[in-house]
Short mmCIF file of C-alpha atoms and ligand atoms in Angstrom, two decimals:
data_model
loop_
_atom_site.label_atom_id
_atom_site.label_comp_id
_atom_site.label_asym_id
_atom_site.label_seq_id
_atom_site.Cartn_x
_atom_site.Cartn_y
_atom_site.Cartn_z
CA UNK A 1 118.82 74.02 -90.33
CA UNK A 2 118.25 74.43 -94.03
CA UNK A 3 121.25 75.32 -96.18
CA UNK A 4 120.94 78.82 -97.67
CA UNK A 5 120.33 77.38 -101.25
CA UNK A 6 117.38 75.37 -100.00
CA UNK A 7 115.88 77.90 -97.78
CA UNK A 8 113.80 79.60 -100.43
CA UNK A 9 112.46 78.11 -103.57
CA UNK A 10 110.86 79.91 -106.36
CA UNK A 11 109.89 83.61 -106.55
CA UNK A 12 109.88 85.78 -103.30
CA UNK A 13 106.06 86.30 -103.65
CA UNK A 14 105.25 82.61 -103.41
CA UNK A 15 108.25 81.08 -101.84
CA UNK A 16 108.09 77.82 -99.90
CA UNK A 17 110.80 76.98 -97.60
CA UNK A 18 111.78 73.35 -97.00
CA UNK A 19 111.70 74.02 -93.28
CA UNK A 20 108.39 75.77 -93.54
CA UNK A 21 106.46 72.63 -93.94
CA UNK A 22 105.68 72.28 -90.14
CA UNK A 23 105.71 68.89 -88.70
CA UNK A 24 107.15 67.25 -91.85
CA UNK A 25 109.73 64.55 -91.37
CA UNK A 26 110.19 63.17 -94.78
CA UNK A 27 112.42 64.37 -97.62
CA UNK A 28 111.64 67.48 -99.59
CA UNK A 29 112.93 67.52 -103.13
CA UNK A 30 113.11 70.54 -105.28
CA UNK A 31 114.52 71.57 -108.73
CA UNK A 32 118.06 72.09 -107.51
CA UNK A 33 118.25 68.71 -105.91
CA UNK A 34 120.29 65.85 -107.72
CA UNK A 35 117.34 63.39 -107.49
CA UNK A 36 114.65 65.84 -108.67
CA UNK A 37 114.34 64.42 -112.19
CA UNK A 38 114.11 60.90 -110.93
CA UNK A 39 111.54 61.98 -108.34
CA UNK A 40 109.32 63.70 -110.79
CA UNK A 41 109.43 60.91 -113.34
CA UNK A 42 106.34 58.61 -113.50
CA UNK A 43 105.74 55.39 -115.39
CA UNK A 44 104.61 57.14 -118.64
CA UNK A 45 107.83 58.69 -119.89
CA UNK A 46 105.82 61.06 -121.96
CA UNK A 47 104.80 63.03 -118.87
CA UNK A 48 107.22 65.91 -118.18
CA UNK A 49 105.97 68.03 -115.44
CA UNK A 50 108.00 70.17 -112.99
CA UNK A 51 106.53 70.48 -109.52
CA UNK A 52 107.87 73.16 -107.24
CA UNK A 53 108.17 70.61 -104.31
CA UNK A 54 108.03 66.91 -103.97
CA UNK A 55 107.09 66.10 -100.35
CA UNK A 56 108.14 62.39 -99.88
CA UNK A 57 106.15 61.56 -96.79
CA UNK A 58 106.94 58.94 -94.15
CA UNK A 59 103.47 58.52 -92.86
CA UNK A 60 99.97 60.09 -92.32
CA UNK A 61 101.33 62.99 -90.24
CA UNK A 62 103.67 64.04 -93.00
CA UNK A 63 100.68 63.79 -95.61
CA UNK A 64 98.58 65.97 -93.33
CA UNK A 65 101.43 68.53 -93.04
CA UNK A 66 101.90 68.66 -96.74
CA UNK A 67 98.26 69.05 -97.41
CA UNK A 68 97.94 71.95 -94.84
CA UNK A 69 101.04 73.55 -96.43
CA UNK A 70 99.54 73.31 -99.85
CA UNK A 71 96.39 74.79 -98.75
CA UNK A 72 97.93 77.67 -96.83
CA UNK A 73 100.05 78.55 -99.87
CA UNK A 74 97.37 77.84 -102.37
CA UNK A 75 99.57 75.40 -104.16
CA UNK A 76 98.44 72.75 -106.65
CA UNK A 77 98.39 69.31 -105.22
CA UNK A 78 99.21 66.04 -107.00
CA UNK A 79 99.16 62.68 -105.07
CA UNK A 80 101.61 60.02 -106.08
CA UNK A 81 100.92 56.37 -105.21
CA UNK A 82 102.70 54.03 -107.64
CA UNK A 83 103.12 56.74 -110.23
CA UNK A 84 101.54 54.42 -112.88
CA UNK A 85 98.60 56.33 -114.03
CA UNK A 86 98.99 56.83 -117.74
CA UNK A 87 97.64 60.32 -117.59
CA UNK A 88 100.34 61.28 -115.21
CA UNK A 89 98.14 62.72 -112.59
CA UNK A 90 100.67 61.73 -109.85
CA UNK A 91 102.77 64.81 -110.81
CA UNK A 92 101.78 68.49 -111.46
CA UNK A 93 103.45 71.59 -112.75
CA UNK A 94 104.64 74.10 -110.20
CA UNK A 95 102.67 72.68 -107.23
CA UNK A 96 103.47 70.12 -104.60
CA UNK A 97 103.61 66.40 -105.18
CA UNK A 98 102.47 64.46 -102.07
CA UNK A 99 104.74 61.54 -102.71
CA UNK A 100 103.88 58.22 -100.99
CA UNK A 101 106.65 56.24 -102.58
CA UNK A 102 108.50 55.75 -99.30
CA UNK A 103 105.31 54.41 -97.66
CA UNK A 104 105.26 50.80 -98.92
CA UNK A 105 105.03 48.69 -95.71
CA UNK A 106 102.69 45.71 -95.79
CA UNK A 107 101.86 43.73 -92.70
CA UNK A 108 99.68 40.72 -92.75
CA UNK A 109 97.53 39.19 -89.95
CA UNK A 110 97.07 35.58 -91.18
CA UNK A 111 94.68 34.69 -88.37
CA UNK A 112 92.32 37.49 -89.45
CA UNK A 113 93.24 37.12 -93.11
CA UNK A 114 93.78 40.92 -93.26
CA UNK A 115 96.60 43.02 -94.66
CA UNK A 116 97.54 46.61 -93.60
CA UNK A 117 99.05 48.31 -96.62
CA UNK A 118 100.61 51.71 -96.79
CA UNK A 119 99.35 54.16 -99.42
CA UNK A 120 102.49 54.10 -101.55
CA UNK A 121 102.95 50.32 -101.79
CA UNK A 122 103.05 48.54 -105.14
CA UNK A 123 101.18 45.30 -105.81
CA UNK A 124 104.45 43.40 -105.83
CA UNK A 125 104.90 44.46 -102.25
CA UNK A 126 101.50 43.21 -101.38
CA UNK A 127 101.85 39.83 -103.25
CA UNK A 128 105.31 39.28 -101.71
CA UNK A 129 104.06 39.61 -98.06
CA UNK A 130 100.54 38.04 -98.56
CA UNK A 131 101.83 35.01 -100.38
CA UNK A 132 104.25 34.21 -97.62
CA UNK A 133 101.08 33.04 -95.85
CA UNK A 134 99.32 31.60 -98.82
CA UNK A 135 97.11 34.52 -98.92
CA UNK A 136 96.22 37.15 -101.54
CA UNK A 137 93.70 39.83 -102.48
CA UNK A 138 92.60 41.00 -105.93
CA UNK A 139 95.21 43.39 -107.26
CA UNK A 140 96.74 44.70 -110.55
CA UNK A 141 98.39 42.19 -112.86
CA UNK A 142 101.70 44.10 -113.16
CA UNK A 143 103.81 44.13 -110.00
CA UNK A 144 105.05 47.65 -110.27
CA UNK A 145 101.51 49.22 -110.40
CA UNK A 146 100.59 51.17 -107.28
CA UNK A 147 98.07 49.96 -104.73
CA UNK A 148 96.75 53.49 -104.20
CA UNK A 149 95.37 54.32 -107.65
CA UNK A 150 94.29 50.81 -108.47
CA UNK A 151 92.27 50.26 -105.21
CA UNK A 152 90.59 53.71 -105.35
CA UNK A 153 89.46 53.29 -108.92
CA UNK A 154 88.12 49.69 -108.71
CA UNK A 155 90.95 47.12 -109.03
CA UNK A 156 90.56 44.43 -111.62
CA UNK A 157 92.94 41.51 -111.63
CA UNK A 158 93.28 37.71 -111.93
CA UNK A 159 91.40 36.96 -108.72
CA UNK A 160 88.41 39.39 -109.22
CA UNK A 161 85.94 36.75 -110.58
CA UNK A 162 86.43 34.60 -107.51
CA UNK A 163 87.12 37.31 -104.79
CA UNK A 164 85.72 40.50 -106.21
CA UNK A 165 87.46 43.71 -107.15
CA UNK A 166 90.08 45.32 -104.95
CA UNK A 167 87.44 47.84 -103.77
CA UNK A 168 85.23 44.85 -102.76
CA UNK A 169 88.10 43.79 -100.45
CA UNK A 170 88.71 47.09 -98.98
CA UNK A 171 87.75 47.04 -95.24
CA UNK A 172 89.03 50.23 -93.94
CA UNK A 173 91.15 53.24 -95.08
CA UNK A 174 93.10 55.85 -93.18
CA UNK A 175 92.51 59.05 -95.04
CA UNK A 176 94.02 62.57 -94.90
CA UNK A 177 91.23 64.98 -95.83
CA UNK A 178 91.46 68.24 -97.68
CA UNK A 179 91.36 70.00 -94.33
CA UNK A 180 94.46 68.00 -93.32
CA UNK A 181 92.63 65.81 -90.77
CA UNK A 182 93.34 62.16 -90.36
CA UNK A 183 90.25 60.05 -90.31
CA UNK A 184 89.30 56.43 -90.59
CA UNK A 185 86.68 55.36 -93.17
CA UNK A 186 85.00 51.96 -93.19
CA UNK A 187 81.49 50.65 -93.24
CA UNK A 188 80.94 52.13 -89.73
CA UNK A 189 83.17 55.14 -89.65
CA UNK A 190 82.38 57.82 -92.33
CA UNK A 191 80.57 55.37 -94.28
CA UNK A 192 79.84 57.91 -97.13
CA UNK A 193 83.46 58.54 -97.55
CA UNK A 194 84.23 54.85 -97.51
CA UNK A 195 81.71 54.33 -100.26
CA UNK A 196 83.29 56.95 -102.35
CA UNK A 197 86.73 55.54 -101.87
CA UNK A 198 85.53 52.25 -103.38
CA UNK A 199 85.82 53.51 -106.88
CA UNK A 200 85.71 57.30 -106.69
CA UNK A 201 89.57 57.63 -107.12
CA UNK A 202 91.71 60.16 -105.48
CA UNK A 203 89.03 62.76 -105.18
CA UNK A 204 88.31 62.48 -101.48
CA UNK A 205 91.55 62.59 -99.74
CA UNK A 206 95.06 60.92 -99.51
CA UNK A 207 94.75 57.37 -98.29
CA UNK A 208 97.82 56.77 -96.14
CA UNK A 209 96.88 53.15 -95.37
CA UNK A 210 94.43 50.53 -96.67
CA UNK A 211 93.15 47.44 -94.85
CA UNK A 212 92.31 44.55 -97.27
CA UNK A 213 90.58 41.22 -96.80
CA UNK A 214 92.72 38.31 -97.92
CA UNK A 215 91.89 34.84 -99.21
CA UNK A 216 93.74 31.56 -99.56
CA UNK A 217 95.45 31.51 -103.04
CA UNK A 218 98.17 29.07 -104.19
CA UNK A 219 100.98 29.59 -103.59
CA UNK A 220 101.02 27.42 -106.69
CA UNK A 221 98.32 28.06 -109.27
CA UNK A 222 97.82 27.02 -112.83
CA UNK A 223 98.59 30.08 -114.99
CA UNK A 224 100.22 31.50 -117.96
CA UNK A 225 99.59 32.46 -121.62
CA UNK A 226 98.95 30.45 -124.78
CA UNK A 227 99.90 32.33 -127.98
CA UNK A 228 98.49 31.76 -131.60
CA UNK A 229 99.43 33.40 -134.78
CA UNK A 230 97.61 36.73 -135.44
CA UNK A 231 95.79 35.20 -138.45
CA UNK A 232 93.96 32.88 -136.04
CA UNK A 233 92.44 35.87 -134.05
CA UNK A 234 88.91 35.47 -135.21
CA UNK A 235 88.91 31.71 -134.52
CA UNK A 236 90.57 32.04 -131.21
CA UNK A 237 88.22 34.82 -129.94
CA UNK A 238 85.23 32.76 -131.09
CA UNK A 239 86.43 29.79 -129.26
CA UNK A 240 87.34 32.02 -126.19
CA UNK A 241 83.79 33.41 -126.09
CA UNK A 242 82.45 29.93 -125.53
CA UNK A 243 85.28 28.87 -123.32
CA UNK A 244 84.70 31.70 -120.76
CA UNK A 245 80.90 31.66 -121.02
CA UNK A 246 80.49 29.09 -118.30
CA UNK A 247 83.98 29.33 -116.88
CA UNK A 248 84.22 28.81 -113.07
CA UNK A 249 84.87 31.91 -111.00
CA UNK A 250 88.27 30.59 -110.13
CA UNK A 251 89.35 31.18 -113.76
CA UNK A 252 90.61 34.65 -114.58
CA UNK A 253 91.58 35.28 -118.17
CA UNK A 254 93.05 38.19 -120.22
CA UNK A 255 93.34 38.34 -124.00
CA UNK A 256 96.40 40.09 -125.38
CA UNK A 257 96.73 41.17 -128.99
CA UNK A 258 99.86 42.48 -130.37
CA UNK A 259 103.32 41.01 -130.78
CA UNK A 260 104.90 38.33 -128.70
CA UNK A 261 106.95 40.04 -125.99
CA UNK A 262 110.65 39.27 -125.96
CA UNK A 263 110.56 37.47 -122.69
CA UNK A 264 113.53 35.03 -121.84
CA UNK A 265 110.91 32.26 -121.48
CA UNK A 266 109.91 32.56 -125.11
CA UNK A 267 112.16 31.34 -127.90
CA UNK A 268 114.03 34.14 -129.73
CA UNK A 269 112.57 33.46 -133.18
CA UNK A 270 109.03 34.10 -131.92
CA UNK A 271 109.90 37.58 -130.43
CA UNK A 272 107.80 40.51 -131.78
CA UNK A 273 105.76 38.12 -134.05
CA UNK A 274 102.13 39.34 -134.31
CA UNK A 275 99.96 37.07 -132.12
CA UNK A 276 96.94 36.72 -129.93
CA UNK A 277 97.41 35.30 -126.47
CA UNK A 278 94.95 34.07 -123.89
CA UNK A 279 96.55 34.32 -120.41
CA UNK A 280 94.91 32.70 -117.55
CA UNK A 281 95.15 32.16 -113.82
CA UNK A 282 93.16 29.54 -112.00
CA UNK A 283 92.68 30.51 -108.30
CA UNK A 284 91.91 26.95 -107.03
CA UNK A 285 93.46 23.51 -106.77
CA UNK A 286 96.13 22.72 -109.35
CA UNK A 287 94.44 19.57 -110.60
CA UNK A 288 91.14 21.46 -111.15
CA UNK A 289 92.95 24.27 -112.99
CA UNK A 290 94.75 21.81 -115.30
CA UNK A 291 91.48 20.20 -116.21
CA UNK A 292 89.73 23.54 -116.82
CA UNK A 293 92.34 25.06 -118.98
CA UNK A 294 92.89 21.88 -121.21
CA UNK A 295 90.46 22.94 -123.84
CA UNK A 296 92.10 26.29 -124.17
CA UNK A 297 95.51 24.68 -124.55
CA UNK A 298 94.23 22.28 -127.04
CA UNK A 299 92.63 24.70 -129.29
CA UNK A 300 94.09 25.11 -132.80
CA UNK A 301 97.83 25.25 -133.28
CA UNK A 302 99.43 27.38 -130.57
CA UNK A 303 102.77 29.04 -131.29
CA UNK A 304 103.73 28.60 -127.65
CA UNK A 305 102.03 27.38 -124.60
CA UNK A 306 103.31 28.57 -121.26
CA UNK A 307 100.47 27.54 -119.12
CA UNK A 308 101.32 25.32 -116.16
CA UNK A 309 101.71 25.13 -112.33
CA UNK A 310 103.48 28.23 -111.26
CA UNK A 311 103.85 30.39 -108.07
CA UNK A 312 101.10 32.91 -107.98
CA UNK A 313 103.64 35.58 -106.81
CA UNK A 314 105.72 34.87 -109.94
CA UNK A 315 102.73 35.03 -112.22
CA UNK A 316 101.89 38.40 -110.75
CA UNK A 317 105.27 39.78 -111.95
CA UNK A 318 105.51 37.71 -115.10
CA UNK A 319 104.77 40.51 -117.55
CA UNK A 320 106.37 43.42 -115.60
CA UNK A 321 109.14 43.84 -118.17
CA UNK A 322 106.74 44.13 -120.99
CA UNK A 323 105.51 47.50 -119.75
CA UNK A 324 108.64 49.23 -118.28
CA UNK A 325 108.93 52.53 -116.82
CA UNK A 326 110.01 55.30 -119.28
CA UNK A 327 108.54 54.21 -122.55
CA UNK A 328 105.97 56.63 -123.87
CA UNK A 329 102.37 55.41 -123.67
CA UNK A 330 98.89 56.59 -124.75
CA UNK A 331 95.76 54.61 -123.89
CA UNK A 332 92.13 54.22 -125.03
CA UNK A 333 89.70 51.97 -123.39
CA UNK A 334 86.16 50.82 -123.26
CA UNK A 335 84.04 48.20 -121.57
CA UNK A 336 82.08 45.68 -123.60
CA UNK A 337 78.68 43.98 -122.87
CA UNK A 338 79.51 40.88 -124.88
CA UNK A 339 81.86 39.58 -127.54
CA UNK A 340 79.61 39.73 -130.52
CA UNK A 341 80.85 38.56 -133.92
CA UNK A 342 80.90 42.44 -134.74
CA UNK A 343 83.16 43.13 -131.84
CA UNK A 344 85.47 40.20 -132.68
CA UNK A 345 85.67 41.52 -136.28
CA UNK A 346 86.59 45.03 -135.13
CA UNK A 347 89.26 43.72 -132.80
CA UNK A 348 90.78 41.48 -135.39
CA UNK A 349 90.78 44.28 -137.99
CA UNK A 350 92.46 46.86 -135.71
CA UNK A 351 94.59 45.08 -133.27
CA UNK A 352 97.53 44.52 -135.52
CA UNK A 353 97.61 47.84 -137.26
CA UNK A 354 99.81 49.38 -134.71
CA UNK A 355 103.19 50.57 -135.94
CA UNK A 356 105.10 49.92 -132.72
CA UNK A 357 105.81 46.25 -131.78
CA UNK A 358 105.47 47.40 -128.23
CA UNK A 359 101.84 48.41 -128.54
CA UNK A 360 99.03 45.98 -127.72
CA UNK A 361 95.44 45.63 -126.59
CA UNK A 362 94.42 43.71 -123.59
CA UNK A 363 90.93 42.53 -122.72
CA UNK A 364 89.91 41.39 -119.21
CA UNK A 365 87.10 38.93 -118.73
CA UNK A 366 84.92 40.37 -116.00
CA UNK A 367 81.80 38.74 -114.32
CA UNK A 368 81.80 36.27 -111.51
CA UNK A 369 82.03 37.84 -108.05
CA UNK A 370 82.34 41.35 -109.73
CA UNK A 371 78.92 41.09 -111.19
CA UNK A 372 77.30 39.77 -108.05
CA UNK A 373 77.87 43.01 -105.98
CA UNK A 374 74.98 45.40 -106.35
CA UNK A 375 75.82 48.43 -108.56
CA UNK A 376 75.20 50.93 -105.83
CA UNK A 377 77.07 49.13 -103.07
CA UNK A 378 80.37 50.87 -104.16
CA UNK A 379 81.35 53.76 -106.42
CA UNK A 380 82.66 51.25 -108.98
CA UNK A 381 79.70 51.13 -111.50
CA UNK A 382 80.92 48.85 -114.17
CA UNK A 383 79.37 45.62 -112.60
CA UNK A 384 77.52 44.56 -115.77
CA UNK A 385 80.44 44.71 -118.32
CA UNK A 386 81.50 41.32 -119.59
CA UNK A 387 84.86 42.37 -120.90
CA UNK A 388 87.12 45.40 -120.47
CA UNK A 389 89.43 46.33 -123.27
CA UNK A 390 92.53 48.67 -123.11
CA UNK A 391 94.28 49.83 -126.19
CA UNK A 392 97.78 50.44 -125.17
CA UNK A 393 100.01 52.44 -127.63
CA UNK A 394 103.67 52.24 -126.57
CA UNK A 395 106.87 53.52 -128.22
CA UNK A 396 110.45 54.42 -127.24
CA UNK A 397 111.20 57.83 -125.88
CA UNK A 398 112.99 59.05 -129.07
CA UNK A 399 110.14 57.93 -131.38
CA UNK A 400 107.52 60.55 -130.64
CA UNK A 401 107.41 61.88 -134.14
CA UNK A 402 108.18 58.75 -136.17
CA UNK A 403 106.02 56.32 -134.16
CA UNK A 404 104.13 58.17 -131.39
CA UNK A 405 101.94 60.35 -133.62
CA UNK A 406 100.62 57.51 -135.79
CA UNK A 407 100.41 55.23 -132.77
CA UNK A 408 97.98 57.56 -131.05
CA UNK A 409 95.93 57.63 -134.27
CA UNK A 410 95.87 53.82 -134.15
CA UNK A 411 94.52 53.81 -130.58
CA UNK A 412 91.92 56.50 -131.41
CA UNK A 413 90.72 54.72 -134.55
CA UNK A 414 90.56 51.37 -132.81
CA UNK A 415 88.48 52.86 -129.91
CA UNK A 416 86.17 54.74 -132.44
CA UNK A 417 85.44 51.50 -134.22
CA UNK A 418 84.54 49.82 -130.85
CA UNK A 419 82.47 52.82 -129.71
CA UNK A 420 79.09 51.45 -130.96
CA UNK A 421 79.64 48.43 -128.74
CA UNK A 422 80.80 50.41 -125.78
CA UNK A 423 79.27 49.58 -122.30
CA UNK A 424 81.01 52.38 -120.46
CA UNK A 425 84.63 52.61 -119.36
CA UNK A 426 86.80 51.88 -116.40
CA UNK A 427 87.90 55.05 -114.84
CA UNK A 428 91.41 53.76 -114.17
CA UNK A 429 92.00 53.14 -117.80
CA UNK A 430 91.25 56.77 -118.93
CA UNK A 431 94.09 58.82 -120.34
CA UNK A 432 94.35 62.55 -120.34
CA UNK A 433 93.17 65.05 -122.95
CA UNK A 434 89.91 64.00 -124.61
CA UNK A 435 89.30 61.27 -121.91
CA UNK A 436 88.77 63.71 -119.13
CA UNK A 437 85.33 64.33 -120.48
CA UNK A 438 84.66 60.62 -120.04
CA UNK A 439 84.73 60.73 -116.28
CA UNK A 440 81.01 61.20 -116.13
CA UNK A 441 80.66 58.29 -118.62
CA UNK A 442 82.91 56.08 -116.47
CA UNK A 443 80.55 56.67 -113.41
CA UNK A 444 77.22 57.09 -115.03
CA UNK A 445 74.86 59.83 -113.82
CA UNK A 446 73.69 58.27 -110.55
CA UNK A 447 77.06 57.27 -109.19
CA UNK A 448 78.57 60.57 -110.35
CA UNK A 449 75.88 62.66 -108.56
CA UNK A 450 76.37 60.74 -105.31
CA UNK A 451 80.16 61.12 -105.65
CA UNK A 452 79.70 64.89 -106.31
CA UNK A 453 77.78 65.24 -103.08
CA UNK A 454 80.34 63.44 -101.01
CA UNK A 455 83.08 65.50 -102.70
CA UNK A 456 81.14 68.70 -101.65
CA UNK A 457 81.26 67.45 -98.07
CA UNK A 458 84.88 66.38 -97.98
CA UNK A 459 86.59 68.55 -100.50
CA UNK A 460 84.33 71.45 -101.34
CA UNK A 461 87.24 73.51 -102.78
CA UNK A 462 88.28 70.69 -105.04
CA UNK A 463 91.80 70.74 -103.56
CA UNK A 464 92.23 67.13 -105.04
CA UNK A 465 91.58 67.72 -108.64
CA UNK A 466 94.66 66.32 -110.31
CA UNK A 467 92.88 63.04 -110.91
CA UNK A 468 89.85 61.75 -112.82
CA UNK A 469 88.06 64.60 -111.28
CA UNK A 470 84.65 64.57 -109.84
CA UNK A 471 83.47 68.15 -109.25
CA UNK A 472 81.95 69.00 -105.92
CA UNK A 473 78.16 69.37 -106.22
CA UNK A 474 77.07 72.99 -105.91
CA UNK A 475 73.83 73.63 -104.16
CA UNK A 476 70.82 73.54 -106.47
CA UNK A 477 72.66 71.53 -109.22
C1 FAD B 1 101.25 48.65 -116.66
C2 FAD B 1 99.94 48.94 -116.10
C3 FAD B 1 99.15 47.83 -115.60
C4 FAD B 1 97.95 48.05 -115.05
N1 FAD B 1 97.21 47.00 -114.73
C5 FAD B 1 96.03 47.22 -114.05
C6 FAD B 1 95.26 46.11 -113.50
O1 FAD B 1 95.68 44.93 -113.73
N2 FAD B 1 94.16 46.37 -112.90
C7 FAD B 1 93.69 47.61 -112.69
O2 FAD B 1 92.56 47.83 -112.06
N3 FAD B 1 94.31 48.64 -113.18
C8 FAD B 1 95.46 48.49 -113.81
N4 FAD B 1 96.24 49.59 -114.28
C9 FAD B 1 95.65 50.89 -114.16
C10 FAD B 1 95.78 51.52 -112.81
O3 FAD B 1 94.63 51.12 -112.04
C11 FAD B 1 96.03 53.01 -112.85
O4 FAD B 1 97.05 53.34 -113.64
C12 FAD B 1 96.25 53.49 -111.38
O5 FAD B 1 96.01 54.86 -111.41
C13 FAD B 1 97.56 53.19 -110.93
O6 FAD B 1 97.68 53.55 -109.56
P1 FAD B 1 99.06 54.20 -109.08
O7 FAD B 1 98.94 54.41 -107.61
O8 FAD B 1 100.22 53.47 -109.49
O9 FAD B 1 98.97 55.61 -109.82
P2 FAD B 1 99.34 57.01 -109.53
O10 FAD B 1 99.74 57.66 -110.90
O11 FAD B 1 100.41 57.22 -108.47
O12 FAD B 1 98.06 57.73 -109.07
C14 FAD B 1 96.97 57.89 -109.82
C15 FAD B 1 95.92 58.76 -109.19
O13 FAD B 1 95.52 57.96 -108.10
C16 FAD B 1 95.31 58.69 -106.98
N5 FAD B 1 96.10 58.11 -105.91
C17 FAD B 1 97.09 57.13 -106.00
N6 FAD B 1 97.41 56.71 -104.77
C18 FAD B 1 96.66 57.34 -103.81
C19 FAD B 1 96.42 57.34 -102.46
N7 FAD B 1 97.20 56.55 -101.66
N8 FAD B 1 95.60 58.13 -101.84
C20 FAD B 1 94.81 59.06 -102.66
N9 FAD B 1 94.81 59.10 -103.94
C21 FAD B 1 95.79 58.27 -104.52
C22 FAD B 1 95.71 60.11 -107.16
O14 FAD B 1 94.60 60.82 -107.58
C23 FAD B 1 96.58 59.98 -108.46
O15 FAD B 1 96.56 61.02 -109.27
C24 FAD B 1 97.39 49.40 -114.87
C25 FAD B 1 98.29 50.47 -115.24
C26 FAD B 1 99.52 50.25 -115.78
C27 FAD B 1 100.27 51.39 -116.25
#
């Protein structure tokens, strides 16, 4: 039985009692609970929203119960996977958070090379379990990022050029729909819904479980970053352009521009020094990887070279501490068709103007298997982009006025300078405010229209709108 203080929450006219979530077995957390502040916090410390209830689900049945409750009471819904989205869409004011953070189980079938992954798992969970079998699938490059949001928006990572995006490895999803029904979506079951889940974000339901195809990877791979001084940026980027132009699919690379992070593996005197890094991961035999990355390591005069044989699972968590929970973040992003001299000049001019040593820009090399999937095969449309840059302003929680305001200006100015070269944007890198209008840009007209039709079928009332929202298509539009 509920205690008297928990029996009713909020004003009498719109009360929600903890015990009034029929069929719910998980924890329900409300403002008077000691863990409320922890439970409503997301990765971006700038987000400060106060939901009425946080429904911490134990499985699909709980999710369905929470969706039905929200619909019956006309409550706002936010869905929390890993809580990593910079826009903070995992939490809402006043409504109910369908919190999947207790649903992190991963089970691997090595014979079938498949992983069953609950909707609240983090990539660190997936890598840990899959690498025990020498297997992996493409996932985010930070271990504490959620599988849910990454997988539903696209999923770019070290392995994508060899094994495709995360959405390309999605085989089946268990989905709780806006009606509170539990359905399976795959190429055979609800194929329209399945297509929409492969890039359309959290618009179509709550995914309680994902099934992913796995591939042999490592466990030891050649990986790590090489850093050069910021003054070398133009030269390094021009070299990099040639280096990756005919790189094998096994080679994943990310450029990072900012300051050298204060990681224990890097000598103290280099910490926070402005620098460009090229980080890589070769998803193939170690000897081949060493040969392929040799030219990169021999270019110019590196400040520090950390490339070498390493466990893939360690590489996947290697930069976790450089983007911790609780700092304040603000992002801008765009895709690029190529690294022209003009683009390189813009990047070199803007990258080091950030005031905060925690801010940086990161640029993913796309192509390979990503580009070989037909554009209309999934709802991820950015198949032609050659590079994907994210401008990540980051500062400490008590620096909003001194650093935060100029830092957001830096990110905006940087993006504005890149805008003439833009080839779309990856939906998962969109921030809030002015970026919400870029959802259509992220999908392009054809994909957006098709998503809007599927949205009209599965969520005509736009119950799931705290996301990068696709509006249900209204007849005649
Ligand atoms: C430090 C950092 C590193 C990143 N690195 C990468 C990267 O390498 N590759 C990449 O592709 N992206 C990366 N991203 C971006 C990432 O894809 C998005 O931030 C994504 O939204 C994170 O997913 P999440 O589940 O943690 O987010 P959440 O904030 O929990 O969710 C974001 C939205 O996704 C939806 N959602 C989440 N889970 C579910 C679910 N199970 N069912 C239905 N809807 C759900 C909801 O609409 C929710 O509002 C990174 C982000 C950060 C902060």
